[in-house]
JSON list of C-alpha atoms in Angstrom, two decimals:
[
{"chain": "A", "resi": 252, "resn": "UNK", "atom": "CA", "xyz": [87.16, 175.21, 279.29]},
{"chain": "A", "resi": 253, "resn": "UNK", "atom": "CA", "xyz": [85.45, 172.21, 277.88]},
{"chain": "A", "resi": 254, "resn": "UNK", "atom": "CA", "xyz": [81.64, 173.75, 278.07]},
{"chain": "A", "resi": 255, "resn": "UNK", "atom": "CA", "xyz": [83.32, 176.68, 275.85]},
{"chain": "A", "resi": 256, "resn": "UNK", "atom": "CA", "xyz": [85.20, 174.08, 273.12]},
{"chain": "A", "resi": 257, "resn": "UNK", "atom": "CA", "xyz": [81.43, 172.35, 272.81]},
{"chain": "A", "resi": 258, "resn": "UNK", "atom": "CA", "xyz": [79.40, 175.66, 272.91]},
{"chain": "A", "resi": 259, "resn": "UNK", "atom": "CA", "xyz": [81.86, 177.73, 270.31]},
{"chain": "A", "resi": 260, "resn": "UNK", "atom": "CA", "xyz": [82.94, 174.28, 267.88]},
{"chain": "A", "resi": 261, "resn": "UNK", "atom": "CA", "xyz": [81.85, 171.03, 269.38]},
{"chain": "A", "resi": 262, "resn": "UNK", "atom": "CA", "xyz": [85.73, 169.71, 268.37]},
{"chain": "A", "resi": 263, "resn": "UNK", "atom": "CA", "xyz": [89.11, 170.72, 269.59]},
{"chain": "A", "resi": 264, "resn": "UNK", "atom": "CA", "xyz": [90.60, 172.94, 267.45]},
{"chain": "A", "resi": 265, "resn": "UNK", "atom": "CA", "xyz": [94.45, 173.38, 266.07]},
{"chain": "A", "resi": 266, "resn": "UNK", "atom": "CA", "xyz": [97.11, 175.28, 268.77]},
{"chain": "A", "resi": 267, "resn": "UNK", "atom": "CA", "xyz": [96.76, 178.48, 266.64]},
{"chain": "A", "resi": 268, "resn": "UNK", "atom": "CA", "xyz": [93.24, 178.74, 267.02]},
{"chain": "A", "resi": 269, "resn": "UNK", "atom": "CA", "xyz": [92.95, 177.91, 270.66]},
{"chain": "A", "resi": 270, "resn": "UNK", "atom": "CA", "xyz": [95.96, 180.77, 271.24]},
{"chain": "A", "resi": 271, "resn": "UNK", "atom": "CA", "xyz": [94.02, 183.28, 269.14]},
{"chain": "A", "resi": 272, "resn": "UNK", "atom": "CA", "xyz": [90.55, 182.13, 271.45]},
{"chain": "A", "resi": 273, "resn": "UNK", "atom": "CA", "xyz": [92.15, 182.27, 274.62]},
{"chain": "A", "resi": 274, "resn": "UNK", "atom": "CA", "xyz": [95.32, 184.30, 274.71]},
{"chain": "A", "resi": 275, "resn": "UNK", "atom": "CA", "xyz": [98.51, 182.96, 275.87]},
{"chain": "A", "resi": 276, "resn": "UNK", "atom": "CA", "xyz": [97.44, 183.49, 279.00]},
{"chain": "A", "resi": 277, "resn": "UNK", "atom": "CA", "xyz": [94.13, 182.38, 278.64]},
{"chain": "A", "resi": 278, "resn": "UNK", "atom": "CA", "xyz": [95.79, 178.76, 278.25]},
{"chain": "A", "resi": 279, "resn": "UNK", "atom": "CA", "xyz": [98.19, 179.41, 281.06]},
{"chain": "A", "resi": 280, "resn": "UNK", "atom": "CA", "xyz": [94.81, 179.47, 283.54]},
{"chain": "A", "resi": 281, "resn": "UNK", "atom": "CA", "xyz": [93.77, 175.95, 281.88]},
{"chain": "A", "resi": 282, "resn": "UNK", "atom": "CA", "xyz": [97.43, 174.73, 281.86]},
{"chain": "A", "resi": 283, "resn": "UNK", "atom": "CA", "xyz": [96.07, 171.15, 283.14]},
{"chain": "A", "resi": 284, "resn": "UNK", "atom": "CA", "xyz": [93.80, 171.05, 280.16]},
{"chain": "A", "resi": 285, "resn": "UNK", "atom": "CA", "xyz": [96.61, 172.44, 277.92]},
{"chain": "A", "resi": 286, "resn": "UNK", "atom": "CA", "xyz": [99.18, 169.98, 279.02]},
{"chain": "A", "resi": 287, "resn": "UNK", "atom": "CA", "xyz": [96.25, 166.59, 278.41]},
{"chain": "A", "resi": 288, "resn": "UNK", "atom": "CA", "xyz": [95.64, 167.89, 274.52]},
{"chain": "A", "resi": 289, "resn": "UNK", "atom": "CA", "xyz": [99.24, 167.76, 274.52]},
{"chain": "A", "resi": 290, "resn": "UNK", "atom": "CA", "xyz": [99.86, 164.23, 275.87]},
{"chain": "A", "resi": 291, "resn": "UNK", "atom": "CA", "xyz": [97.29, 163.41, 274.19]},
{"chain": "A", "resi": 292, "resn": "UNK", "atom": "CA", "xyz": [98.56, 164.27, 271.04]},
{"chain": "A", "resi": 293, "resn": "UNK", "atom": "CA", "xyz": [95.75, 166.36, 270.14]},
{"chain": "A", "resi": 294, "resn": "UNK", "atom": "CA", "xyz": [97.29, 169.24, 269.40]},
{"chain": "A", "resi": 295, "resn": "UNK", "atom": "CA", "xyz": [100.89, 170.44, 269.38]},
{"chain": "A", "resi": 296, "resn": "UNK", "atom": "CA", "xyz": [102.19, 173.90, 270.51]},
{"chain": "A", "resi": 297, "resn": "UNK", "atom": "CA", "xyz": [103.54, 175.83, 267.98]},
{"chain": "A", "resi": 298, "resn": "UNK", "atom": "CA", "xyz": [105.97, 178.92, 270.06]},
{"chain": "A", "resi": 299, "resn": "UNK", "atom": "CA", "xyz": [106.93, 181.08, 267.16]},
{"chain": "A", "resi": 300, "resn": "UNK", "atom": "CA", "xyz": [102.33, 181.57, 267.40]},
{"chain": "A", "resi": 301, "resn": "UNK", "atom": "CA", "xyz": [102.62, 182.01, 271.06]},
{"chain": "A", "resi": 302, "resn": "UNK", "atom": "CA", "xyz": [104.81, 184.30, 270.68]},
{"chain": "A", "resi": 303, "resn": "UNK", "atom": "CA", "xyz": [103.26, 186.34, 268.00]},
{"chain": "A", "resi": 304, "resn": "UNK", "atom": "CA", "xyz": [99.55, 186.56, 269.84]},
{"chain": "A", "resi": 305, "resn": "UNK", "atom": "CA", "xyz": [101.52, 187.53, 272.93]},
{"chain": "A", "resi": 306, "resn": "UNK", "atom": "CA", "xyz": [103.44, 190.50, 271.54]},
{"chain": "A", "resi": 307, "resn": "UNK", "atom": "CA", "xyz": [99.78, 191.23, 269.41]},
{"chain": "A", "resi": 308, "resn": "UNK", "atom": "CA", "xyz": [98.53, 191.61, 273.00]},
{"chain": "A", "resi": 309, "resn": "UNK", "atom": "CA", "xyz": [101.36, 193.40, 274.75]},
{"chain": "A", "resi": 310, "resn": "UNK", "atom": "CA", "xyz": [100.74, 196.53, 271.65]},
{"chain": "A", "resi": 311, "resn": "UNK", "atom": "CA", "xyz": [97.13, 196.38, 272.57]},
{"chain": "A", "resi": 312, "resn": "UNK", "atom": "CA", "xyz": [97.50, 196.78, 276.24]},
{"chain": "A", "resi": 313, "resn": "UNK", "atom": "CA", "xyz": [99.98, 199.16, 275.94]},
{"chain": "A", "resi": 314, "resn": "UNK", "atom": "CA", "xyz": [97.79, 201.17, 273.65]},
{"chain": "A", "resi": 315, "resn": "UNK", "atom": "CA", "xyz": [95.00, 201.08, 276.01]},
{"chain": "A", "resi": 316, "resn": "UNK", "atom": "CA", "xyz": [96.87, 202.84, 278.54]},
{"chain": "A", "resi": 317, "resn": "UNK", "atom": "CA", "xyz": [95.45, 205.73, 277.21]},
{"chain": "A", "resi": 318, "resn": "UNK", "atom": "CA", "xyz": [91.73, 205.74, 278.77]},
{"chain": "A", "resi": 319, "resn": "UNK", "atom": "CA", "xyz": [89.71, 208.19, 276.48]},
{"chain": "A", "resi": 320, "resn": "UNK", "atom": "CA", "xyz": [91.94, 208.61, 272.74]},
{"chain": "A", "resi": 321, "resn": "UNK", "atom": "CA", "xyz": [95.12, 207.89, 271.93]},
{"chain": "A", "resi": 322, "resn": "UNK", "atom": "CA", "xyz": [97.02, 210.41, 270.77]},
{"chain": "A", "resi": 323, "resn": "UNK", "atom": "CA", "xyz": [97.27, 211.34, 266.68]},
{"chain": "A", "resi": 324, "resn": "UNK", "atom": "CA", "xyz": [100.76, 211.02, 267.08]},
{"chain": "A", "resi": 325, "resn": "UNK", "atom": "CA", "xyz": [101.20, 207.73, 268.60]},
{"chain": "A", "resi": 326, "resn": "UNK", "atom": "CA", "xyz": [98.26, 206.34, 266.45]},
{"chain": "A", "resi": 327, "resn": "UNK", "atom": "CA", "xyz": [100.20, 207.40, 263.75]},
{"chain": "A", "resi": 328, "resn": "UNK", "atom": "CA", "xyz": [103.46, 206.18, 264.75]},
{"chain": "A", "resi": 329, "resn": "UNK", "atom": "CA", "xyz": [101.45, 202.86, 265.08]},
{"chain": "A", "resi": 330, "resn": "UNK", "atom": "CA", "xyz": [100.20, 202.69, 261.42]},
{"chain": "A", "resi": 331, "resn": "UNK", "atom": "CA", "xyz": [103.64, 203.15, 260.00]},
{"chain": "A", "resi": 332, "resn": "UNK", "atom": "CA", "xyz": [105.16, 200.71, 262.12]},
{"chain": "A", "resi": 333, "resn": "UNK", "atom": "CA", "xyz": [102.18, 198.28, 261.17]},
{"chain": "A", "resi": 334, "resn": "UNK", "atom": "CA", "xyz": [103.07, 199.38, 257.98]},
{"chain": "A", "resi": 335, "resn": "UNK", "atom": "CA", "xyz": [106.61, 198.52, 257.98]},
{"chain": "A", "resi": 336, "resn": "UNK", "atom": "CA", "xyz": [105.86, 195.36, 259.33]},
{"chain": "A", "resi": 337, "resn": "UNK", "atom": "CA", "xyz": [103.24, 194.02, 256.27]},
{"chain": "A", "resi": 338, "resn": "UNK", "atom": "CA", "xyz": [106.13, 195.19, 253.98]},
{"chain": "A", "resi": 339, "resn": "UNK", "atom": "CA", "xyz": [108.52, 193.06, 256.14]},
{"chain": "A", "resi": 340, "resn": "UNK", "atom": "CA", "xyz": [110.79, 195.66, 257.01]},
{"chain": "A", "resi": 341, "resn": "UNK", "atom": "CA", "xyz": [110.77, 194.93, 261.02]},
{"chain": "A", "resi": 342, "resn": "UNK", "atom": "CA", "xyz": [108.91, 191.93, 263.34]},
{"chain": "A", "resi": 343, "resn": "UNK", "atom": "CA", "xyz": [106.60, 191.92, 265.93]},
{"chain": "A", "resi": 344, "resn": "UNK", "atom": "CA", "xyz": [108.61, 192.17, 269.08]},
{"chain": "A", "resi": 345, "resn": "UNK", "atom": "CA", "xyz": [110.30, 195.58, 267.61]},
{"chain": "A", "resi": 346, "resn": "UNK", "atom": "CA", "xyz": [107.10, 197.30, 266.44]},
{"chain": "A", "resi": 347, "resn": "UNK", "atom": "CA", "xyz": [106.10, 196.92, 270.00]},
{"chain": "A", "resi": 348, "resn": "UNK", "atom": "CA", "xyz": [109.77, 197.44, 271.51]},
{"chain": "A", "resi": 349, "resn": "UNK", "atom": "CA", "xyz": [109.55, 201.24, 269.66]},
{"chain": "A", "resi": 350, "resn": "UNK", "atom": "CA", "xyz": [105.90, 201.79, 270.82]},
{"chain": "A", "resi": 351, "resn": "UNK", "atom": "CA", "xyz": [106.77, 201.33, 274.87]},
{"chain": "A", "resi": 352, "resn": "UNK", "atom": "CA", "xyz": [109.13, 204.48, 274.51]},
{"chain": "A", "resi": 353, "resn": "UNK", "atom": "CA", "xyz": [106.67, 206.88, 272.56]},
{"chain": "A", "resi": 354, "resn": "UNK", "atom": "CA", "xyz": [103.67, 205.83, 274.94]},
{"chain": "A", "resi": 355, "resn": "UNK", "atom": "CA", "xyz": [105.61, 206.33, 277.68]},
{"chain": "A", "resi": 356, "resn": "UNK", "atom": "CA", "xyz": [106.48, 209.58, 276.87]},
{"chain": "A", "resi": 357, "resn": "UNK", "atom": "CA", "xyz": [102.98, 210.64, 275.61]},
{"chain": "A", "resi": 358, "resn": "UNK", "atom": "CA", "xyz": [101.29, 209.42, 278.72]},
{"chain": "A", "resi": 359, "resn": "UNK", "atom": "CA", "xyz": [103.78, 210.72, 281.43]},
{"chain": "A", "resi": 360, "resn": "UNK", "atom": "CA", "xyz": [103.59, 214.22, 280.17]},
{"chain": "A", "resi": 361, "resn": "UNK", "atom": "CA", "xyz": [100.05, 214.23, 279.18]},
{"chain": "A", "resi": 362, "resn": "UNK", "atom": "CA", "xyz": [99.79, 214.75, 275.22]},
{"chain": "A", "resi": 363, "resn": "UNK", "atom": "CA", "xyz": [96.53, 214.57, 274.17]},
{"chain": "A", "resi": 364, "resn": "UNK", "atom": "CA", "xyz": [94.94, 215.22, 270.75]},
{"chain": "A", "resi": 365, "resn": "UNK", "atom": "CA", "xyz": [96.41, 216.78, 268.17]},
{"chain": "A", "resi": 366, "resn": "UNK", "atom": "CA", "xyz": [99.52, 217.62, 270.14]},
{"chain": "A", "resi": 367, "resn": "UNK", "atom": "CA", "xyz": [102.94, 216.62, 269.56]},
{"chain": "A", "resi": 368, "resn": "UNK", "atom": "CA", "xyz": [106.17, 216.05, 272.38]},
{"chain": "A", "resi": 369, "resn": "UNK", "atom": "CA", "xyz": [108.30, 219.16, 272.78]},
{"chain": "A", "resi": 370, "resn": "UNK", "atom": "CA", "xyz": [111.98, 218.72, 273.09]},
{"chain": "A", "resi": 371, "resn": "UNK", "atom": "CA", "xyz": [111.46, 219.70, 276.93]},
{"chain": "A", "resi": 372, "resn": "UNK", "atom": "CA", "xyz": [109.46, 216.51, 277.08]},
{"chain": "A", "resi": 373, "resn": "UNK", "atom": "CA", "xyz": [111.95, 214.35, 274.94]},
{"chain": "A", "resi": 374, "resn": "UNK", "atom": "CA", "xyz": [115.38, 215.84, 277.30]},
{"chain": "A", "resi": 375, "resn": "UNK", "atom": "CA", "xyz": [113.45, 215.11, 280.53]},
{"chain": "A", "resi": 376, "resn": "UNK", "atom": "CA", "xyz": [112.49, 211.74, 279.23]},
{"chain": "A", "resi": 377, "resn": "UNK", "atom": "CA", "xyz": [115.43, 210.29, 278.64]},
{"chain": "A", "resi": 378, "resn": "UNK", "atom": "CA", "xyz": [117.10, 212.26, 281.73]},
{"chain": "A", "resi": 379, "resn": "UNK", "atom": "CA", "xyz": [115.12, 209.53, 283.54]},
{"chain": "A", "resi": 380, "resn": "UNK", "atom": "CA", "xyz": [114.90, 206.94, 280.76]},
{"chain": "A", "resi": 381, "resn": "UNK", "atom": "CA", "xyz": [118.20, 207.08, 279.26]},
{"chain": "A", "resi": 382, "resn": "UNK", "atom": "CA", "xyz": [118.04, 203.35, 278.46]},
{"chain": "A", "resi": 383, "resn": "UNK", "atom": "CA", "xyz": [115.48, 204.24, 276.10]},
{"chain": "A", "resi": 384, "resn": "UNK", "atom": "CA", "xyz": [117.38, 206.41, 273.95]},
{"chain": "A", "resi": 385, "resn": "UNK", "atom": "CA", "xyz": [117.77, 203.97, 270.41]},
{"chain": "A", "resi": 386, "resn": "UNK", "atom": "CA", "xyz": [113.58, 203.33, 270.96]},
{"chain": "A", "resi": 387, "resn": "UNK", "atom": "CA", "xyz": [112.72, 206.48, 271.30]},
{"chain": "A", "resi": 388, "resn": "UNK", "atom": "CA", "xyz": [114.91, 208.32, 268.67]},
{"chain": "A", "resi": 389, "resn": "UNK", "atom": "CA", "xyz": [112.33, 206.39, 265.46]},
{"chain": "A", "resi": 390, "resn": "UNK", "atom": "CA", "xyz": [110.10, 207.96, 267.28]},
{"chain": "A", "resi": 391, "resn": "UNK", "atom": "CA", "xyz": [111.56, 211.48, 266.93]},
{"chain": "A", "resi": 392, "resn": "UNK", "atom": "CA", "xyz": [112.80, 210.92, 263.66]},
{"chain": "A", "resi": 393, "resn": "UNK", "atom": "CA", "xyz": [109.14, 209.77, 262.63]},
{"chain": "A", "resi": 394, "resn": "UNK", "atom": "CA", "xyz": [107.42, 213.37, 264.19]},
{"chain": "A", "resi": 395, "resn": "UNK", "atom": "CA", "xyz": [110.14, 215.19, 262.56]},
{"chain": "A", "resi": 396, "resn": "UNK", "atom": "CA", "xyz": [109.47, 213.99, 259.05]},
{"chain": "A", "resi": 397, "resn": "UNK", "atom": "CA", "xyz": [105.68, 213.72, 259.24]},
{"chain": "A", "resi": 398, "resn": "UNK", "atom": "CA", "xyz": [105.03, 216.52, 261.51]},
{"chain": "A", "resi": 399, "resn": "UNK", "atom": "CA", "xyz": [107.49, 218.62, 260.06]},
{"chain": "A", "resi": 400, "resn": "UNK", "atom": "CA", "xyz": [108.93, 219.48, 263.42]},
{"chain": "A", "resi": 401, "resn": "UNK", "atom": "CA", "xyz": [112.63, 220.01, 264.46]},
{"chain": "A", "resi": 402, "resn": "UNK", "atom": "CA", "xyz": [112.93, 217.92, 267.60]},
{"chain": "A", "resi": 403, "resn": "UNK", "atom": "CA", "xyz": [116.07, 216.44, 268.79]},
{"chain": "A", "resi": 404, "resn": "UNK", "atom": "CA", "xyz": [117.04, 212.65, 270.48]},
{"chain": "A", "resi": 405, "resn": "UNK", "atom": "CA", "xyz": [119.82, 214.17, 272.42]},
{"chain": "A", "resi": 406, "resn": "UNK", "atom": "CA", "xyz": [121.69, 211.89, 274.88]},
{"chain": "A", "resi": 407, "resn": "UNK", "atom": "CA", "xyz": [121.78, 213.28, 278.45]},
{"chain": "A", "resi": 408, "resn": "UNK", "atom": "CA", "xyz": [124.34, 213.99, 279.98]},
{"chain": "A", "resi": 409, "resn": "UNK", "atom": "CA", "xyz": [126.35, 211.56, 282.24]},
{"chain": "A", "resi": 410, "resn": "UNK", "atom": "CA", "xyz": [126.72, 214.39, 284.98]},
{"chain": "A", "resi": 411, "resn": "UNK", "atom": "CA", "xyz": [122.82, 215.17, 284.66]},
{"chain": "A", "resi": 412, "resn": "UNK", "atom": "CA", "xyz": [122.15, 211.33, 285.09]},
{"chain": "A", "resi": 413, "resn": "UNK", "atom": "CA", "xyz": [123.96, 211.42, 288.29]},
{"chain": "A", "resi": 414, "resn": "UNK", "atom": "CA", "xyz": [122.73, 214.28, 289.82]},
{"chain": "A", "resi": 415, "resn": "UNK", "atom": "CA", "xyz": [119.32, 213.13, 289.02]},
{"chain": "A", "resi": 416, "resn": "UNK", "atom": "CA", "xyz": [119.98, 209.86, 290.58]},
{"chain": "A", "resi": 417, "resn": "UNK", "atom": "CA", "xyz": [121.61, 211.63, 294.33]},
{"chain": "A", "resi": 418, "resn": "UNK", "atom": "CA", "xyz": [118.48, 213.77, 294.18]},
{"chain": "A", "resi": 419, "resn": "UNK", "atom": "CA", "xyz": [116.12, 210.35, 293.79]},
{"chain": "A", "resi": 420, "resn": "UNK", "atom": "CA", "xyz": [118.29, 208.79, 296.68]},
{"chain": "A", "resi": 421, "resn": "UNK", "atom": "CA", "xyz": [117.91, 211.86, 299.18]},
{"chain": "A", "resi": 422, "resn": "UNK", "atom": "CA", "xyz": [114.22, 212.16, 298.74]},
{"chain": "A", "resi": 423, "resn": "UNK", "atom": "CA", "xyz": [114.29, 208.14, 299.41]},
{"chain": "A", "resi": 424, "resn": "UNK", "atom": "CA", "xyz": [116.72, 208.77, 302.64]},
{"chain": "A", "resi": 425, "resn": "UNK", "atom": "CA", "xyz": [114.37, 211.73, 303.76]},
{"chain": "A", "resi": 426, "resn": "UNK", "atom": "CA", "xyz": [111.33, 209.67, 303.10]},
{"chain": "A", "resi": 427, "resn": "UNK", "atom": "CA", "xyz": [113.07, 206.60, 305.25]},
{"chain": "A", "resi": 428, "resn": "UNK", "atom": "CA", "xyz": [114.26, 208.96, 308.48]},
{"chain": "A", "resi": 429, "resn": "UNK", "atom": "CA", "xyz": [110.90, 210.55, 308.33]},
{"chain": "A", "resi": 430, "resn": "UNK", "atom": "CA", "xyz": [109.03, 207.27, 309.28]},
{"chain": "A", "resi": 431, "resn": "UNK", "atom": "CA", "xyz": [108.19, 206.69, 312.53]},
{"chain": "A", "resi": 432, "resn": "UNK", "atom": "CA", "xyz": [110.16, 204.23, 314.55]},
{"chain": "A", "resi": 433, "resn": "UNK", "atom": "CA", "xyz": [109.32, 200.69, 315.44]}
]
């Protein structure tokens, strides 16, 4: 930690810039060193910065999920959130918060490209993320008007939720009584 403050500035530098250097986590790993600038006086943690880098880092792993190109949809999802964010129209935490839902849904059923989410991929989404439903309806809203599609955020249905759940626990149960036993 201190051969890399000498090498990079030869001084210790503010909170924001040692966040931005090392990550949140980055500091957590040198949280003896963290805790002596502290004491010392030397610098002074600033959260609301913490915070920001963190969520900054959260959108770029969850972006990276896709390994070879994320799709045009998503990447343009992420522009206009980006976008309403610089005009101050939603924070940090929610740009990301509405990203989970539409990568999620992109990488489980695979679209890739130029390709958009049918309504067969939305319903069966939120059949098994129906928690989901308020994140993931910008993002339907935001493929209908710039993809000029006709998709729909329905809720699912309260009987579908449950049958989906007894079939989840009897595959569980089956997988249990099929071990062998001790």
């Amino acid at each position: 930690y201190f051969l890399r403050f000498d090498d990079i500035w030869q001084k210790i530098l503010s909170y924001e810039s040692l966040v931005q250097e090392f990550k949140p986590n980055g500091l957590r790993e040198h949280l003896t060193v963290l805790r002596w600038l502290t004491t010392t006086k030397q610098i002074t943690i600033d959260s609301a910065t913490k915070e920001q880098v963190a969520e900054q880092e959260r959108i770029i792993n969850l972006l990276a999920k896709f390994d070879d190109r994320i799709p045009c949809c998503i990447n343009d999802y992420h522009e206009h959130l980006e976008q309403k964010l610089l005009d101050g129209r939603t924070s940090l935490k929610s740009v990301r918060l509405a990203l989970q839902p539409a990568v999620g849904l992109c990488m489980q059923y695979e679209v890739k490209g130029l390709n958009t989410p049918t309504q067969e991929h939305i319903d069966s989404y939120l059949l098994v993320k129906h928690g989901q439903y308020s994140a993931l309806y910008g993002f339907v809203t935001f493929l209908n008007k710039n993809y000029d599609l006709r998709l729909g955020c329905n809720r699912p249905d309260e009987d579908d939720i449950q049958k989906l759940k007894k079939k989840e626990i009897e595959k569980e149960m089956i997988l249990l009584y099929s071990q062998p036993k001790p």
